[in-house]
Amino acid sequence: KNTIKGMVEYLNGVPYDSIFSHFGSPNWACVIPYLRPDIKIVVSVHSITPSALKIATAYKNRISKFIAISWEVENKLNKYLSKTHHKKISLITNALDPNYYPIRDFSKKTNNKIRIVFFGRIEDVTKGCDKIPKIARKLKDLGVEFDWDFYGYFHWGYNDRFYNLNKEYDVENNIHYKGCLNPAEVAKTIQEYDIFVLTSNHEGFGLALIEAMAVGLACVASRIHNVTDRIIKDGEEGLLCDKNDISEF
């Protein structure tokens, strides 16, 4: 209560006709009814899940602009909001500066072991990380020599399940948790790998995917309509898989 009160007091102290931009967080959305009427509100919508859309569109009459970060988010907003609000929707996809992502030099690879990487939020609901031990087991059965490293933070208490699934599928020696990365460390770190795999069930955009593509990694991703299939030309720029098909991955 005190935190929210402090947020409201701070925002209402900003200069006249300011813009308040937030990304659909419930902590920020809850302050909207208490802001001065001259403050314009811009919401960046980062997810297509029902809960995220509900939070992002709360107080829709008060919001000046919705920023959709992908084509599918734009489609969902157009369906979720009445036509009177469609003029408030703008598509501005996520992007990156390729100058910060030098291409990996694969000629320096010193052995035949395949190095696979996952980086991002580690959980099973949206990111589908529970599929990875199953995929790793199939690779192991095929005789592929590989390491699969994870970078990121465990979400929704997934850390116990992460280790339990690795043990269940006997891939503890293949899958390794490496801790979290600062944004500035991402480009340099992922250059050490050969393949990036995105097993997501849902994605607002998939920033990790374009980061991996930018440094030249081979990318395998869930086929998510109007998201990953707009980023990857299947078979040319990477490979897309049915999100529930372990064998296809």
C-alpha atoms as one frame of an Amber mdcrd trajectory, in Angstrom:
protein
   0.000   0.000   0.000   2.763   2.457   0.930   4.713   1.582  -2.232   1.725
   2.271  -4.483   0.960   5.474  -2.604   4.561   6.594  -3.120   4.351   5.791
  -6.838   1.178   7.875  -7.206   2.673  10.807  -5.319   5.829  10.724  -7.430
   3.991  10.519 -10.753   1.580  13.276  -9.848   4.587  15.488  -9.125   5.974
  15.307 -12.668   5.664  18.340 -15.019   2.393  19.169 -16.753   1.439  17.112
 -19.827   3.992  14.343 -19.153   3.827  10.804 -20.540   3.712   7.788 -18.251
   4.824   4.626 -20.057   4.612   1.157 -18.529   4.751  -2.432 -19.788   1.530
  -3.916 -18.483   2.723  -4.706 -14.971  -0.082  -4.898 -12.395   2.000  -2.763
 -10.024   2.002   0.059 -12.549  -1.494  -0.458 -13.926  -3.039  -0.049 -10.483
  -1.871   3.568 -10.190  -3.641   4.735 -13.359  -6.958   5.794 -11.742  -5.093
   8.099  -9.350  -3.007  10.042 -11.877  -3.622  13.646 -12.904  -5.835  13.817
 -16.015  -3.203  15.679 -18.073  -0.707  12.787 -17.797  -0.798  10.710 -20.968
  -0.502   6.949 -20.478   1.263   4.648 -22.955   1.194   0.889 -22.399   3.682
  -1.429 -24.112   1.999  -4.815 -24.504   4.582  -7.599 -24.340   2.468 -10.733
 -24.085  -0.532 -12.409 -25.681  -1.616 -14.368 -22.606  -5.136 -13.563 -21.335
  -3.853 -12.300 -17.975  -1.317  -9.981 -19.609  -3.911  -8.557 -22.009  -6.351
  -8.030 -19.144  -3.770  -6.065 -17.144  -2.531  -4.081 -20.150  -6.012  -3.028
 -21.197  -7.314  -2.182 -17.736  -8.570   1.418 -17.704  -8.503   1.379 -21.515
 -10.573   4.554 -21.677  -7.808   6.394 -19.818  -4.946   5.072 -21.979  -3.653
   7.223 -24.850  -1.683   4.588 -26.758  -1.124   0.825 -26.798   2.235  -0.269
 -28.240   2.123  -3.813 -29.651   5.606  -5.370 -29.772   4.692  -7.977 -32.404
   2.196  -8.671 -35.151   0.310 -11.197 -33.042   0.076  -8.813 -30.084  -1.398
  -6.251 -32.481  -3.945  -8.816 -33.713  -4.881  -9.795 -30.165  -5.356  -6.183
 -29.128  -7.597  -5.531 -32.118  -9.752  -8.494 -31.081  -9.643  -7.721 -27.359
 -10.503  -4.026 -27.634 -13.592  -2.506 -29.195 -13.214  -0.674 -32.517 -13.367
   2.692 -30.772  -9.931   1.910 -29.261  -8.247   0.525 -32.404  -6.837   3.917
 -33.362  -4.829   3.829 -30.126  -2.901   0.701 -31.198   0.538   1.068 -32.792
   2.878  -1.714 -33.889   6.496  -1.138 -32.815   8.308  -4.459 -32.738  11.262
  -5.229 -30.520  14.578  -4.662 -32.251  18.312  -4.631 -31.587  21.414  -2.868
 -32.809  23.503  -5.422 -34.760  26.643  -3.418 -33.999  26.492  -4.840 -30.476
  26.182  -8.427 -31.770  29.287  -9.416 -33.752  28.931 -12.571 -35.841  30.476
 -15.677 -34.328  33.559 -17.087 -36.095  32.751 -20.805 -36.425  36.187 -21.513
 -37.908  37.580 -21.310 -34.366  35.498 -24.256 -33.146  37.955 -26.762 -31.623
  35.873 -29.949 -31.191  32.835 -31.789 -32.523  30.713 -31.493 -29.382  27.598
 -29.435 -30.122  27.020 -26.537 -27.741  23.365 -25.567 -27.330  22.153 -22.574
 -25.341  18.935 -21.346 -23.782  18.779 -17.883 -22.213  15.751 -16.188 -20.745
  13.144 -16.823 -18.088  13.352 -20.474 -17.048   9.876 -21.955 -16.569   7.423
 -24.313 -18.236   4.192 -22.312 -18.661   5.221 -19.838 -21.370   8.847 -20.759
 -22.161   8.219 -24.510 -22.321  11.503 -25.402 -20.626  10.064 -28.735 -19.465
  10.404 -29.962 -23.084  14.171 -29.507 -23.133  15.122 -32.573 -21.035  12.927
 -34.690 -23.331  14.609 -33.272 -26.431  18.015 -33.776 -24.825  17.163 -37.406
 -24.090  16.362 -38.025 -27.756  19.642 -36.400 -28.814  21.491 -38.586 -26.325
  19.784 -41.720 -27.668  20.885 -40.704 -31.178  24.496 -40.604 -30.015  24.878
 -36.832 -30.370  27.632 -35.327 -28.222  26.329 -32.079 -26.780  26.128 -29.696
 -23.855  23.010 -27.620 -23.282  23.567 -24.583 -21.064  20.872 -22.479 -19.399
  21.202 -18.800 -18.484  18.454 -16.897 -16.710  16.341 -16.877 -13.591  13.937
 -19.560 -12.414  10.330 -18.412 -12.411   7.270 -19.743 -10.565   9.427 -22.076
  -8.468  10.681 -23.995 -11.486  14.179 -24.619 -10.092  13.278 -27.906  -8.352
  11.484 -29.203 -11.421  14.441 -28.218 -13.611  16.802 -30.516 -11.733  14.212
 -33.264 -11.223  13.439 -33.470 -14.960  17.125 -33.570 -15.837  17.503 -36.499
 -13.456  14.338 -38.238 -14.714  15.533 -38.161 -18.328  19.140 -38.929 -17.393
  20.552 -35.759 -18.947  22.167 -34.278 -15.841  25.577 -34.496 -17.499  24.307
 -32.673 -20.593  22.139 -29.871 -19.215  23.815 -27.244 -17.032  22.511 -24.163
 -15.246  25.020 -21.315 -15.629  23.318 -18.497 -13.706  22.037 -15.113 -14.849
  23.452 -12.743 -17.458  23.509  -8.977 -17.457  22.180  -7.594 -20.771  25.686
  -6.400 -21.659  27.001  -9.978 -21.303  24.532 -11.656 -23.656  26.218 -11.096
 -27.031  29.666 -12.187 -25.881  28.373 -15.209 -23.980  26.152 -16.686 -26.688
  28.973 -16.444 -29.230  30.450 -19.488 -27.482  27.566 -21.669 -28.717  26.424
 -23.350 -31.935  22.637 -23.601 -31.592  19.904 -21.680 -29.808  16.617 -23.456
 -29.096  13.379 -21.633 -28.225  10.733 -24.076 -26.944   8.129 -21.470 -26.002
   4.410 -22.167 -25.794   3.678 -18.448 -26.064   5.794 -15.433 -27.022   5.001
 -11.763 -27.225   7.994 -11.341 -29.508  11.050 -13.488 -28.748  13.928 -11.058
 -28.249  16.335 -13.873 -27.354  15.661 -15.397 -30.770  16.783 -12.333 -32.722
  19.796 -11.930 -30.427  20.880 -15.483 -31.250  20.260 -14.908 -34.970  22.262
 -11.680 -34.835  25.450 -13.482 -33.751  24.927 -16.212 -36.352  23.746 -19.150
 -34.246  21.624 -21.828 -35.869  18.157 -21.324 -34.371  15.388 -23.832 -33.740
  12.146 -22.327 -32.462   8.518 -23.103 -31.744   6.279 -22.073 -34.606   4.202
 -19.292 -33.053   1.770 -17.638 -35.436   2.614 -14.054 -36.346   5.614 -14.096
 -34.013   8.414 -16.560 -34.739   7.125 -17.289 -38.242   7.501 -13.569 -39.004
  11.080 -13.570 -37.677  12.375 -16.814 -39.223  11.909 -17.944 -42.807  11.645
 -21.669 -42.082  14.435 -23.721 -43.625  16.456 -20.667 -44.662  17.016 -18.490
 -41.609  16.353 -21.188 -39.032  14.001 -24.062 -38.302  10.479 -23.892 -36.908
   8.825 -26.789 -35.054   5.378 -27.612 -33.795   5.647 -26.426 -30.195   4.391
 -29.771 -28.838   6.413 -32.098 -31.094   9.492 -33.294 -29.205  10.670 -35.446
 -32.113  10.489 -32.525 -34.547  12.659 -30.438 -32.228
